[in-house]
Amino acid sequence: MKDINLNHTIFKNSITSICNRNSMNHNDETQQEPATTSSTNHNDETQQEPATTSSTNHNDETQQEPATTSSTNHNDETQQEPATTSSTNHNDETQQELKNQHEQDQFKILFLQNQIQELEKKNIHNKLRAQAEIDNIKKRSILDMEKTYKFSLEKIIIELLPIIDTLERAIILEKNNCSSKMIEGIALTLKLFIKTISKFGVMIINETNVPFDPLKHQAMSIVNTNNIQENYVIEIMQKGYMLHGRLLRPAMVSIVQKK
């Protein structure tokens, strides 16, 4: 019986000891859990701090980014405003220069057009003047040729005039001394001379009772009479000759003067 009680006591003590041990272990675990939790929390906080810091930095950066962007945009706008103003002024100056250049070009065009018109008028005037000069030269050339042709025999006819004068005097002087046939021959020769030179435009000045013309007559004597008007030709002493209106030799005449 004692042995049973002893065993029972030992068993009871053993159970009590085990219980106490378990209780102690449980207390230790209970005490360790907050520590572990605290440690865990501390580790988590430690791990979260960089995250928080990173997040904070990220938020700061996120907040700073718009500020920076806004500042950058503001700076860009601030920098762009003078550039835009300068560009606008430059464009205005360029447009003004182009406008001035255009006005100058228009003025030059008008000036050149006026010069062209003046030159055209001057050219037309010069052309007409040149054409008139050409026509005048042609006319003068024709006249010179005609004169050359007309008066080419002038010297020859002048040399023949003394022969004609001799034949005329011979007829007058020898009219009573020579036979009629000789006189007729001399008269026929004279007539042939006169006819021949007349074909080339020779005219004889032998009219009487006409006004004295100093261009055709040469006064050799004066006759006082009332039968004919004063300064009229009363007698032809020597015939005169003209070739196509040009005087070859004036007629020697006697003119009338009133008593």
One Martini backbone bead per residue (centre of mass of N, CA, C, O) as a GRO file, in nm:
protein
  259
    1MET     BB    1   0.056   0.061  -0.021
    2LYS     BB    2   0.294   0.244  -0.001
    3ASP     BB    3   0.386   0.198  -0.285
    4ILE     BB    4   0.145   0.319  -0.418
    5ASN     BB    5   0.165   0.599  -0.288
    6LEU     BB    6   0.444   0.653  -0.388
    7ASN     BB    7   0.381   0.633  -0.680
    8HIS     BB    8   0.161   0.836  -0.674
    9THR     BB    9   0.342   1.067  -0.584
   10ILE     BB   10   0.544   1.055  -0.812
   11PHE     BB   11   0.341   1.087  -1.039
   12LYS     BB   12   0.233   1.356  -0.936
   13ASN     BB   13   0.501   1.506  -0.945
   14SER     BB   14   0.553   1.458  -1.236
   15ILE     BB   15   0.308   1.601  -1.339
   16THR     BB   16   0.368   1.867  -1.201
   17SER     BB   17   0.639   1.910  -1.338
   18ILE     BB   18   0.534   1.904  -1.624
   19CYS     BB   19   0.339   2.133  -1.591
   20ASN     BB   20   0.541   2.340  -1.507
   21ARG     BB   21   0.714   2.318  -1.752
   22ASN     BB   22   0.493   2.392  -1.953
   23SER     BB   23   0.431   2.661  -1.827
   24MET     BB   24   0.707   2.781  -1.872
   25ASN     BB   25   0.716   2.749  -2.173
   26HIS     BB   26   0.468   2.916  -2.226
   27ASN     BB   27   0.579   3.175  -2.105
   28ASP     BB   28   0.818   3.197  -2.285
   29GLU     BB   29   0.659   3.214  -2.544
   30THR     BB   30   0.494   3.459  -2.463
   31GLN     BB   31   0.743   3.642  -2.426
   32GLN     BB   32   0.863   3.592  -2.718
   33GLU     BB   33   0.644   3.693  -2.912
   34PRO     BB   34   0.670   4.001  -2.877
   35ALA     BB   35   0.957   4.004  -2.954
   36THR     BB   36   0.913   3.885  -3.223
   37THR     BB   37   0.709   4.091  -3.307
   38SER     BB   38   0.889   4.330  -3.258
   39SER     BB   39   1.109   4.234  -3.439
   40THR     BB   40   0.935   4.210  -3.679
   41ASN     BB   41   0.840   4.497  -3.674
   42HIS     BB   42   1.117   4.618  -3.686
   43ASN     BB   43   1.190   4.491  -3.952
   44ASP     BB   44   0.954   4.607  -4.101
   45GLU     BB   45   1.026   4.895  -4.042
   46THR     BB   46   1.302   4.879  -4.162
   47GLN     BB   47   1.190   4.795  -4.440
   48GLN     BB   48   0.982   5.036  -4.462
   49GLU     BB   49   1.153   5.286  -4.450
   50PRO     BB   50   1.265   5.278  -4.735
   51ALA     BB   51   0.993   5.263  -4.858
   52THR     BB   52   0.898   5.523  -4.737
   53THR     BB   53   1.130   5.685  -4.839
   54SER     BB   54   1.084   5.609  -5.130
   55SER     BB   55   0.798   5.706  -5.133
   56THR     BB   56   0.864   5.989  -5.047
   57ASN     BB   57   1.058   6.043  -5.273
   58HIS     BB   58   0.857   5.978  -5.490
   59ASN     BB   59   0.656   6.191  -5.408
   60ASP     BB   60   0.851   6.424  -5.424
   61GLU     BB   61   0.919   6.375  -5.716
   62THR     BB   62   0.630   6.390  -5.808
   63GLN     BB   63   0.596   6.679  -5.699
   64GLN     BB   64   0.855   6.797  -5.840
   65GLU     BB   65   0.806   6.743  -6.133
   66PRO     BB   66   0.590   6.958  -6.192
   67ALA     BB   67   0.759   7.185  -6.090
   68THR     BB   68   0.987   7.142  -6.285
   69THR     BB   69   0.812   7.149  -6.533
   70SER     BB   70   0.696   7.425  -6.477
   71SER     BB   71   0.966   7.566  -6.463
   72THR     BB   72   1.058   7.483  -6.741
   73ASN     BB   73   0.820   7.601  -6.892
   74HIS     BB   74   0.862   7.885  -6.786
   75ASN     BB   75   1.145   7.915  -6.901
   76ASP     BB   76   1.069   7.854  -7.189
   77GLU     BB   77   0.865   8.081  -7.211
   78THR     BB   78   1.063   8.301  -7.130
   79GLN     BB   79   1.255   8.232  -7.372
   80GLN     BB   80   1.034   8.242  -7.603
   81GLU     BB   81   0.929   8.527  -7.592
   82PRO     BB   82   1.174   8.676  -7.718
   83ALA     BB   83   1.190   8.496  -7.965
   84THR     BB   84   0.910   8.565  -8.069
   85THR     BB   85   0.953   8.869  -8.080
   86SER     BB   86   1.200   8.859  -8.265
   87SER     BB   87   1.061   8.705  -8.493
   88THR     BB   88   0.843   8.916  -8.543
   89ASN     BB   89   1.032   9.152  -8.603
   90HIS     BB   90   1.179   9.011  -8.834
   91ASN     BB   91   0.928   8.973  -9.011
   92ASP     BB   92   0.856   9.270  -9.031
   93GLU     BB   93   1.120   9.362  -9.156
   94THR     BB   94   1.106   9.176  -9.401
   95GLN     BB   95   0.838   9.283  -9.510
   96GLN     BB   96   0.932   9.576  -9.537
   97GLU     BB   97   1.165   9.520  -9.728
   98LEU     BB   98   0.992   9.390  -9.948
   99LYS     BB   99   0.812   9.635  -9.991
  100ASN     BB  100   1.035   9.832 -10.065
  101GLN     BB  101   1.147   9.663 -10.298
  102HIS     BB  102   0.884   9.661 -10.460
  103GLU     BB  103   0.862   9.966 -10.495
  104GLN     BB  104   1.132  10.000 -10.636
  105ASP     BB  105   1.069   9.810 -10.870
  106GLN     BB  106   0.824   9.966 -10.973
  107PHE     BB  107   0.977  10.227 -11.027
  108LYS     BB  108   1.177  10.105 -11.225
  109ILE     BB  109   0.971  10.003 -11.426
  110LEU     BB  110   0.846  10.277 -11.492
  111PHE     BB  111   1.107  10.411 -11.579
  112LEU     BB  112   1.174  10.207 -11.807
  113GLN     BB  113   0.911  10.243 -11.963
  114ASN     BB  114   0.953  10.541 -12.021
  115GLN     BB  115   1.219  10.503 -12.169
  116ILE     BB  116   1.107  10.320 -12.388
  117GLN     BB  117   0.904  10.521 -12.500
  118GLU     BB  118   1.108  10.742 -12.564
  119LEU     BB  119   1.283  10.565 -12.749
  120GLU     BB  120   1.060  10.496 -12.946
  121LYS     BB  121   0.999  10.783 -13.028
  122LYS     BB  122   1.288  10.848 -13.109
  123ASN     BB  123   1.308  10.620 -13.313
  124ILE     BB  124   1.079  10.715 -13.491
  125HIS     BB  125   1.197  10.992 -13.546
  126ASN     BB  126   1.465  10.888 -13.662
  127LYS     BB  127   1.338  10.719 -13.882
  128LEU     BB  128   1.191  10.948 -14.025
  129ARG     BB  129   1.440  11.119 -14.063
  130ALA     BB  130   1.602  10.911 -14.221
  131GLN     BB  131   1.393  10.876 -14.444
  132ALA     BB  132   1.398  11.170 -14.532
  133GLU     BB  133   1.698  11.176 -14.598
  134ILE     BB  134   1.686  10.956 -14.807
  135ASP     BB  135   1.488  11.099 -14.992
  136ASN     BB  136   1.662  11.350 -15.032
  137ILE     BB  137   1.901  11.203 -15.150
  138LYS     BB  138   1.752  11.085 -15.388
  139LYS     BB  139   1.661  11.352 -15.503
  140ARG     BB  140   1.940  11.475 -15.529
  141SER     BB  141   2.050  11.257 -15.709
  142ILE     BB  142   1.851  11.296 -15.936
  143LEU     BB  143   1.911  11.594 -15.983
  144ASP     BB  144   2.210  11.559 -16.036
  145MET     BB  145   2.175  11.375 -16.275
  146GLU     BB  146   2.005  11.568 -16.441
  147LYS     BB  147   2.207  11.797 -16.442
  148THR     BB  148   2.432  11.639 -16.566
  149TYR     BB  149   2.275  11.579 -16.821
  150LYS     BB  150   2.187  11.868 -16.899
  151PHE     BB  151   2.498  12.004 -16.843
  152SER     BB  152   2.707  11.838 -17.013
  153LEU     BB  153   2.683  12.055 -17.278
  154GLU     BB  154   2.764  12.338 -17.192
  155LYS     BB  155   3.055  12.374 -17.299
  156ILE     BB  156   2.999  12.302 -17.590
  157ILE     BB  157   2.788  12.521 -17.649
  158ILE     BB  158   2.966  12.759 -17.576
  159GLU     BB  159   3.171  12.689 -17.810
  160LEU     BB  160   2.940  12.719 -18.043
  161LEU     BB  161   2.839  13.017 -18.036
  162PRO     BB  162   3.048  13.162 -18.218
  163ILE     BB  163   2.964  13.014 -18.474
  164ILE     BB  164   2.678  13.121 -18.484
  165ASP     BB  165   2.756  13.419 -18.496
  166THR     BB  166   2.915  13.402 -18.763
  167LEU     BB  167   2.684  13.306 -18.941
  168GLU     BB  168   2.501  13.549 -18.892
  169ARG     BB  169   2.698  13.767 -18.999
  170ALA     BB  170   2.739  13.649 -19.275
  171ILE     BB  171   2.451  13.685 -19.369
  172ILE     BB  172   2.442  13.996 -19.335
  173LEU     BB  173   2.706  14.086 -19.495
  174GLU     BB  174   2.674  13.869 -19.752
  175LYS     BB  175   2.396  13.923 -19.889
  176ASN     BB  176   2.505  14.117 -20.136
  177ASN     BB  177   2.775  13.944 -20.233
  178CYS     BB  178   2.640  13.677 -20.238
  179SER     BB  179   2.499  13.415 -20.324
  180SER     BB  180   2.208  13.259 -20.260
  181LYS     BB  181   2.325  12.977 -20.216
  182MET     BB  182   2.524  13.052 -19.994
  183ILE     BB  183   2.323  13.173 -19.803
  184GLU     BB  184   2.151  12.919 -19.782
  185GLY     BB  185   2.376  12.740 -19.667
  186ILE     BB  186   2.430  12.909 -19.414
  187ALA     BB  187   2.137  12.904 -19.308
  188LEU     BB  188   2.117  12.595 -19.291
  189THR     BB  189   2.344  12.560 -19.091
  190LEU     BB  190   2.225  12.737 -18.869
  191LYS     BB  191   1.962  12.583 -18.837
  192LEU     BB  192   2.093  12.314 -18.757
  193PHE     BB  193   2.224  12.414 -18.501
  194ILE     BB  194   1.971  12.513 -18.357
  195LYS     BB  195   1.821  12.241 -18.364
  196THR     BB  196   2.027  12.073 -18.210
  197ILE     BB  197   2.045  12.241 -17.942
  198SER     BB  198   1.737  12.229 -17.881
  199LYS     BB  199   1.728  11.922 -17.801
  200PHE     BB  200   1.912  12.010 -17.525
  201GLY     BB  201   1.768  12.293 -17.408
  202VAL     BB  202   1.807  12.535 -17.596
  203MET     BB  203   1.772  12.892 -17.565
  204ILE     BB  204   1.669  13.190 -17.718
  205ILE     BB  205   1.766  13.542 -17.682
  206ASN     BB  206   1.551  13.767 -17.908
  207GLU     BB  207   1.366  13.968 -17.773
  208THR     BB  208   1.143  14.235 -17.816
  209ASN     BB  209   0.951  14.440 -17.633
  210VAL     BB  210   1.075  14.391 -17.340
  211PRO     BB  211   1.162  14.370 -17.039
  212PHE     BB  212   1.417  14.429 -16.850
  213ASP     BB  213   1.658  14.158 -16.768
  214PRO     BB  214   1.936  14.103 -16.576
  215LEU     BB  215   1.939  13.780 -16.611
  216LYS     BB  216   1.939  13.812 -16.956
  217HIS     BB  217   2.050  14.102 -16.975
  218GLN     BB  218   2.270  14.336 -17.158
  219ALA     BB  219   2.343  14.663 -17.148
  220MET     BB  220   2.478  14.868 -17.425
  221SER     BB  221   2.230  15.073 -17.476
  222ILE     BB  222   2.058  15.394 -17.530
  223VAL     BB  223   1.721  15.490 -17.616
  224ASN     BB  224   1.552  15.781 -17.716
  225THR     BB  225   1.199  15.734 -17.655
  226ASN     BB  226   0.821  15.731 -17.690
  227ASN     BB  227   0.722  15.451 -17.830
  228ILE     BB  228   0.845  15.311 -17.577
  229GLN     BB  229   0.888  15.183 -17.301
  230GLU     BB  230   1.060  15.205 -17.035
  231ASN     BB  231   1.299  14.955 -17.013
  232TYR     BB  232   1.299  14.845 -17.294
  233VAL     BB  233   1.355  14.636 -17.555
  234ILE     BB  234   1.472  14.741 -17.886
  235GLU     BB  235   1.756  14.570 -17.919
  236ILE     BB  236   1.956  14.309 -18.073
  237MET     BB  237   2.303  14.252 -18.078
  238GLN     BB  238   2.307  13.972 -17.906
  239LYS     BB  239   2.250  13.666 -17.846
  240GLY     BB  240   2.100  13.453 -17.616
  241TYR     BB  241   2.155  13.174 -17.377
  242MET     BB  242   1.982  12.872 -17.264
  243LEU     BB  243   2.005  12.590 -17.023
  244HIS     BB  244   1.753  12.484 -16.856
  245GLY     BB  245   1.744  12.797 -16.731
  246ARG     BB  246   2.041  12.845 -16.783
  247LEU     BB  247   2.279  13.075 -16.818
  248LEU     BB  248   2.514  13.117 -17.080
  249ARG     BB  249   2.416  13.396 -17.224
  250PRO     BB  250   2.367  13.712 -17.256
  251ALA     BB  251   2.186  13.961 -17.394
  252MET     BB  252   2.257  14.214 -17.620
  253VAL     BB  253   2.119  14.541 -17.552
  254SER     BB  254   1.867  14.789 -17.610
  255ILE     BB  255   1.730  15.063 -17.432
  256VAL     BB  256   1.476  15.257 -17.301
  257GLN     BB  257   1.448  15.623 -17.286
  258LYS     BB  258   1.315  15.894 -17.189
  259LYS     BB  259   1.306  16.234 -17.290
   0.00000   0.00000   0.00000
